[in-house]
Amino acid sequence: MKKILSIIVAFIAIATQAQILEPVKWTHKTEKKSDTNFILVFDAKIEKDWHVYSQFTDDGGSLPLELTFKNQKGNFTLVGKTKERGTKTGFNDVFGVNETFFEDKIHFEQEIKITNPKLKNVEAVVDYQACKASCVNLVEKFKFVIPEIVTTAEVAPTNIDTTTVDTATATVAEVKAAPVPKVSKIAAPVKPTRGLFSIFFLAFLGGFAALLTPCVFPMIPMTVSFFTKQSKTPAQGKRNALLYGISIIAIYVILGLAVTGIFGADALNALSTNVWFNIIFFLLLIVFAASFLGAFEIMLPNSWANKVDRQADRGGIVGILFMALALAIVSFSCTGPIVGTLLVEAASHGGIAPIVGMLGFSSALALPFMLFAMFPSWLQSLPKSGGWLNTVKVFLGFLELALAFKFLSNADLVLQLHLLEREVFLAIWIAIFGTLALYLFGKISTPHDSPLTHISVGRLLTGLLVLSFTIYMIPGLWGAPLKLINAFPPPMEYSESPFGVGGSSASNTTTTALPAGAKIGPHGIVVFDDYDKGLAYAKSVNKPILLDFTGYACVNCRKMENNVWSEEPILSILKNEVVLISLYVDDKRDLPKNEQFTSKTTGSAIETVGDKWTDFMISKYKTNTQPLYVLTDLKGNSLNIDKPTTSYDPDVSLYEKWLRAGIANFK
């Protein structure tokens, strides 16, 4: 009787905890554009507090949604890229990137041109990830009827059904581990307004920095003098100054509009995540940095400035507008690299970010010209031009140089070349900022620096700040987390040694002493990424197994590892009392042909390593969320009767209690 009751309790626990989540409901339709061209429309409703990642979310963060068309060859061609609407942007502090995602609803449109007049339907597959406190990986299959316009009711795909799968019509939403996790935060993602505000603020600082360069700063008194002399009354002078400032803002905002209009909002974001464009951005910033450091000047043709100057002499509103344009052209050698860097950075956000960036930059640049022209007496408080202006320019050159390696690191991470691992990246930054500190202390100089007999208090304090930052980065070579700059260097695991240069694990485990098929995981824990190898080792040492269903880009998985596994009680258990097997559901390596199969549970084709572990999780534990933890005996039976599985839980004491209960049952 007691055994029967325990079985009933276990069944209830599984039924209440494990479930196949289906937070996204899809519909689709075909819209006729012409006799040969059609629009394939995808729409979806997302449950409250869930979100789905965009096709164009930043590289290095969550995996993007993937949209593929199955029967394209010889039947139809794609016209342009898939358009999406309604995305939001938020910063993910775990991965250190801005992520683009959908909330509430999804909308895609793809235009196609039919090349086979006998074509009756077009098959499409959406491979994506939905996240809340946990993440699920899903695959939706669609069949669009051609050429008639159809309603969603005719071919609307059904969602996950673990009992019946209509493989004939291929309209069942399948759970597949293909494009996996990229989990965002536990709570709802950050709203996009914050991301755009951050862009505006950084661009505003960039505009202020440009103002303090030798090409721009000396022009303030010249411009003020022009307005005071040309204006017949103080009121007219103030009005002209206001128009001048608005003209400066308009010129740079038009530049942002042009960049967005030429390349397209989505295209900018797509380019920013592309390997080759990351390399191009790296080279561009190297050129900008070299210009600021004094190697050469980036200048627009003098003929442009001369023509604009002649137009500025016309007076009136047109003359003021051309005066603003003359400022932009004449100061280009100083503002160009800053504007270029801001546009590159804004491109990674997509949408209207380039416009917002140029608005912030131009506002900071225009504001002093307006204010000093409106209140000329303030000019007396301005510091005099001098060598300090070139110091600002060189300072910006060092910052450009440091930022350039972030883009090179992005490309290296995507290609997994391991040429710019964490230690190498940090060594480069330490060298750059260490040299900047020497420059600020007057130990080295650049070609355009004035003779330096002493350094000002401001320069001294800035040098001390840069030196402190340089010293702060040095322990990172030995494995320090460096939380202040977490968004810039490669992650801890992307390094020459998991424990930093010259480091070792807490348990002194070496790679030569590892069991077959094992590796060093987070915090020096021995971990297997293959179930069979981990099971064999667990049998040899007679220890229970902790199954960890995880993802390479799973945010909450990383939070559990960083904040819960790192605590001493948990770390001791994971190192000494269990055998940890981490199964990555987003592992995209293809399975050998003879190991590929069709899932009996979902009907999905199991083609990758990630597919295999996802199917294992769904068929065995009736859930598709990550992270998922299961303590099992050597026969695969769950050891925790009341709570067979657990997921993301930042409460260390509860997680320890769950582990202890399972281990006690094993013993």
PDB file of C-alpha atoms in Angstrom, residues 425-565:
ATOM      1  CA  PHE A 425      41.713  40.422 -25.469  1.00  0.00           C
ATOM      2  CA  LEU A 426      42.467  41.587 -21.920  1.00  0.00           C
ATOM      3  CA  ALA A 427      46.206  41.799 -22.662  1.00  0.00           C
ATOM      4  CA  ILE A 428      45.434  44.096 -25.619  1.00  0.00           C
ATOM      5  CA  TRP A 429      43.158  46.305 -23.516  1.00  0.00           C
ATOM      6  CA  ILE A 430      45.697  46.448 -20.689  1.00  0.00           C
ATOM      7  CA  ALA A 431      48.334  47.567 -23.215  1.00  0.00           C
ATOM      8  CA  ILE A 432      46.029  50.199 -24.757  1.00  0.00           C
ATOM      9  CA  PHE A 433      44.850  51.751 -21.491  1.00  0.00           C
ATOM     10  CA  GLY A 434      48.303  51.421 -19.893  1.00  0.00           C
ATOM     11  CA  THR A 435      49.769  53.388 -22.803  1.00  0.00           C
ATOM     12  CA  LEU A 436      46.950  55.942 -22.484  1.00  0.00           C
ATOM     13  CA  ALA A 437      47.872  56.394 -18.803  1.00  0.00           C
ATOM     14  CA  LEU A 438      51.523  57.002 -19.770  1.00  0.00           C
ATOM     15  CA  TYR A 439      50.347  59.552 -22.352  1.00  0.00           C
ATOM     16  CA  LEU A 440      48.215  61.403 -19.824  1.00  0.00           C
ATOM     17  CA  PHE A 441      51.144  61.495 -17.398  1.00  0.00           C
ATOM     18  CA  GLY A 442      53.245  63.090 -20.146  1.00  0.00           C
ATOM     19  CA  LYS A 443      55.654  60.152 -20.579  1.00  0.00           C
ATOM     20  CA  ILE A 444      54.917  59.779 -24.286  1.00  0.00           C
ATOM     21  CA  SER A 445      53.598  62.181 -26.930  1.00  0.00           C
ATOM     22  CA  THR A 446      51.992  62.082 -30.382  1.00  0.00           C
ATOM     23  CA  PRO A 447      52.944  64.049 -33.551  1.00  0.00           C
ATOM     24  CA  HIS A 448      50.604  67.010 -32.964  1.00  0.00           C
ATOM     25  CA  ASP A 449      51.155  67.495 -29.228  1.00  0.00           C
ATOM     26  CA  SER A 450      52.472  70.814 -27.941  1.00  0.00           C
ATOM     27  CA  PRO A 451      55.593  70.820 -25.719  1.00  0.00           C
ATOM     28  CA  LEU A 452      54.517  69.809 -22.210  1.00  0.00           C
ATOM     29  CA  THR A 453      56.238  71.468 -19.234  1.00  0.00           C
ATOM     30  CA  HIS A 454      53.673  70.315 -16.678  1.00  0.00           C
ATOM     31  CA  ILE A 455      50.343  68.481 -16.525  1.00  0.00           C
ATOM     32  CA  SER A 456      47.118  69.996 -15.237  1.00  0.00           C
ATOM     33  CA  VAL A 457      45.217  68.670 -12.253  1.00  0.00           C
ATOM     34  CA  GLY A 458      42.410  67.467 -14.529  1.00  0.00           C
ATOM     35  CA  ARG A 459      44.839  65.565 -16.734  1.00  0.00           C
ATOM     36  CA  LEU A 460      46.514  64.061 -13.660  1.00  0.00           C
ATOM     37  CA  LEU A 461      43.212  62.873 -12.188  1.00  0.00           C
ATOM     38  CA  THR A 462      42.130  61.418 -15.558  1.00  0.00           C
ATOM     39  CA  GLY A 463      45.481  59.615 -15.793  1.00  0.00           C
ATOM     40  CA  LEU A 464      45.016  58.142 -12.319  1.00  0.00           C
ATOM     41  CA  LEU A 465      41.520  56.964 -13.254  1.00  0.00           C
ATOM     42  CA  VAL A 466      42.810  55.264 -16.436  1.00  0.00           C
ATOM     43  CA  LEU A 467      45.718  53.707 -14.534  1.00  0.00           C
ATOM     44  CA  SER A 468      43.320  52.353 -11.894  1.00  0.00           C
ATOM     45  CA  PHE A 469      41.174  50.831 -14.646  1.00  0.00           C
ATOM     46  CA  THR A 470      44.270  49.240 -16.195  1.00  0.00           C
ATOM     47  CA  ILE A 471      45.313  47.695 -12.884  1.00  0.00           C
ATOM     48  CA  TYR A 472      41.724  46.483 -12.342  1.00  0.00           C
ATOM     49  CA  MET A 473      41.896  44.465 -15.585  1.00  0.00           C
ATOM     50  CA  ILE A 474      45.188  42.680 -14.770  1.00  0.00           C
ATOM     51  CA  PRO A 475      43.677  40.039 -12.395  1.00  0.00           C
ATOM     52  CA  GLY A 476      41.380  39.082 -15.281  1.00  0.00           C
ATOM     53  CA  LEU A 477      44.372  37.279 -16.798  1.00  0.00           C
ATOM     54  CA  TRP A 478      44.202  34.948 -13.801  1.00  0.00           C
ATOM     55  CA  GLY A 479      40.458  34.354 -14.014  1.00  0.00           C
ATOM     56  CA  ALA A 480      38.939  37.359 -12.184  1.00  0.00           C
ATOM     57  CA  PRO A 481      35.370  37.994 -13.450  1.00  0.00           C
ATOM     58  CA  LEU A 482      35.836  41.759 -14.144  1.00  0.00           C
ATOM     59  CA  LYS A 483      32.140  42.564 -13.755  1.00  0.00           C
ATOM     60  CA  LEU A 484      32.633  46.248 -14.654  1.00  0.00           C
ATOM     61  CA  ILE A 485      33.498  45.346 -18.262  1.00  0.00           C
ATOM     62  CA  ASN A 486      31.612  42.049 -18.542  1.00  0.00           C
ATOM     63  CA  ALA A 487      29.973  43.109 -21.835  1.00  0.00           C
ATOM     64  CA  PHE A 488      33.275  43.567 -23.700  1.00  0.00           C
ATOM     65  CA  PRO A 489      35.768  40.680 -23.333  1.00  0.00           C
ATOM     66  CA  PRO A 490      34.945  37.127 -24.447  1.00  0.00           C
ATOM     67  CA  PRO A 491      33.227  34.950 -21.802  1.00  0.00           C
ATOM     68  CA  MET A 492      35.234  33.092 -19.167  1.00  0.00           C
ATOM     69  CA  GLU A 493      34.907  29.749 -20.934  1.00  0.00           C
ATOM     70  CA  TYR A 494      36.356  31.217 -24.159  1.00  0.00           C
ATOM     71  CA  SER A 495      39.909  31.310 -22.839  1.00  0.00           C
ATOM     72  CA  GLU A 496      43.211  29.475 -22.967  1.00  0.00           C
ATOM     73  CA  SER A 497      42.507  28.087 -19.522  1.00  0.00           C
ATOM     74  CA  PRO A 498      39.142  27.825 -17.741  1.00  0.00           C
ATOM     75  CA  PHE A 499      40.876  29.171 -14.620  1.00  0.00           C
ATOM     76  CA  GLY A 500      42.978  31.990 -16.098  1.00  0.00           C
ATOM     77  CA  VAL A 501      46.683  32.162 -16.851  1.00  0.00           C
ATOM     78  CA  GLY A 502      48.569  29.913 -14.445  1.00  0.00           C
ATOM     79  CA  GLY A 503      45.373  28.944 -12.602  1.00  0.00           C
ATOM     80  CA  SER A 504      44.048  25.578 -11.537  1.00  0.00           C
ATOM     81  CA  SER A 505      40.773  24.164 -10.329  1.00  0.00           C
ATOM     82  CA  ALA A 506      39.889  24.156  -6.692  1.00  0.00           C
ATOM     83  CA  SER A 507      40.099  20.388  -6.623  1.00  0.00           C
ATOM     84  CA  ASN A 508      43.396  20.355  -8.549  1.00  0.00           C
ATOM     85  CA  THR A 509      41.756  18.303 -11.279  1.00  0.00           C
ATOM     86  CA  THR A 510      43.872  18.249 -14.417  1.00  0.00           C
ATOM     87  CA  THR A 511      42.808  17.393 -17.905  1.00  0.00           C
ATOM     88  CA  THR A 512      45.124  14.361 -17.857  1.00  0.00           C
ATOM     89  CA  ALA A 513      43.281  12.985 -14.801  1.00  0.00           C
ATOM     90  CA  LEU A 514      39.801  13.430 -16.272  1.00  0.00           C
ATOM     91  CA  PRO A 515      37.617  10.372 -16.928  1.00  0.00           C
ATOM     92  CA  ALA A 516      37.090   9.427 -20.562  1.00  0.00           C
ATOM     93  CA  GLY A 517      34.545  11.767 -22.164  1.00  0.00           C
ATOM     94  CA  ALA A 518      34.655  14.327 -19.322  1.00  0.00           C
ATOM     95  CA  LYS A 519      35.811  17.936 -19.263  1.00  0.00           C
ATOM     96  CA  ILE A 520      36.264  20.717 -16.755  1.00  0.00           C
ATOM     97  CA  GLY A 521      33.027  22.677 -16.375  1.00  0.00           C
ATOM     98  CA  PRO A 522      32.017  25.753 -14.364  1.00  0.00           C
ATOM     99  CA  HIS A 523      33.946  26.253 -11.107  1.00  0.00           C
ATOM    100  CA  GLY A 524      36.190  23.284 -11.811  1.00  0.00           C
ATOM    101  CA  ILE A 525      33.377  20.706 -11.766  1.00  0.00           C
ATOM    102  CA  VAL A 526      34.003  17.532 -13.778  1.00  0.00           C
ATOM    103  CA  VAL A 527      31.166  17.303 -16.304  1.00  0.00           C
ATOM    104  CA  PHE A 528      30.098  14.975 -19.136  1.00  0.00           C
ATOM    105  CA  ASP A 529      28.214  16.159 -22.220  1.00  0.00           C
ATOM    106  CA  ASP A 530      27.262  12.656 -23.379  1.00  0.00           C
ATOM    107  CA  TYR A 531      24.711  10.626 -21.423  1.00  0.00           C
ATOM    108  CA  ASP A 532      26.133   7.171 -22.144  1.00  0.00           C
ATOM    109  CA  LYS A 533      29.687   8.127 -21.166  1.00  0.00           C
ATOM    110  CA  GLY A 534      28.489   9.858 -18.016  1.00  0.00           C
ATOM    111  CA  LEU A 535      26.324   6.858 -17.067  1.00  0.00           C
ATOM    112  CA  ALA A 536      29.235   4.459 -17.536  1.00  0.00           C
ATOM    113  CA  TYR A 537      31.425   6.574 -15.261  1.00  0.00           C
ATOM    114  CA  ALA A 538      28.666   6.914 -12.639  1.00  0.00           C
ATOM    115  CA  LYS A 539      28.375   3.113 -12.515  1.00  0.00           C
ATOM    116  CA  SER A 540      32.122   2.761 -12.070  1.00  0.00           C
ATOM    117  CA  VAL A 541      32.170   5.100  -9.050  1.00  0.00           C
ATOM    118  CA  ASN A 542      28.663   4.214  -7.793  1.00  0.00           C
ATOM    119  CA  LYS A 543      27.370   7.788  -7.582  1.00  0.00           C
ATOM    120  CA  PRO A 544      23.966   9.254  -8.493  1.00  0.00           C
ATOM    121  CA  ILE A 545      23.606  11.244 -11.708  1.00  0.00           C
ATOM    122  CA  LEU A 546      22.580  14.898 -11.943  1.00  0.00           C
ATOM    123  CA  LEU A 547      21.142  15.457 -15.400  1.00  0.00           C
ATOM    124  CA  ASP A 548      21.475  19.081 -16.446  1.00  0.00           C
ATOM    125  CA  PHE A 549      19.406  19.908 -19.539  1.00  0.00           C
ATOM    126  CA  THR A 550      20.959  23.197 -20.581  1.00  0.00           C
ATOM    127  CA  GLY A 551      21.943  25.390 -23.549  1.00  0.00           C
ATOM    128  CA  TYR A 552      25.098  27.165 -24.627  1.00  0.00           C
ATOM    129  CA  ALA A 553      23.214  30.463 -24.733  1.00  0.00           C
ATOM    130  CA  CYS A 554      20.746  29.854 -21.906  1.00  0.00           C
ATOM    131  CA  VAL A 555      20.765  32.892 -19.613  1.00  0.00           C
ATOM    132  CA  ASN A 556      19.048  31.274 -16.641  1.00  0.00           C
ATOM    133  CA  CYS A 557      21.339  28.257 -16.991  1.00  0.00           C
ATOM    134  CA  ARG A 558      24.314  30.610 -16.663  1.00  0.00           C
ATOM    135  CA  LYS A 559      22.677  32.345 -13.702  1.00  0.00           C
ATOM    136  CA  MET A 560      22.235  29.024 -11.911  1.00  0.00           C
ATOM    137  CA  GLU A 561      25.865  28.118 -12.595  1.00  0.00           C
ATOM    138  CA  ASN A 562      27.214  31.526 -11.557  1.00  0.00           C
ATOM    139  CA  ASN A 563      25.014  32.261  -8.548  1.00  0.00           C
ATOM    140  CA  VAL A 564      23.874  28.881  -7.190  1.00  0.00           C
ATOM    141  CA  TRP A 565      26.472  26.294  -8.221  1.00  0.00           C
TER     142      TRP A 565
END
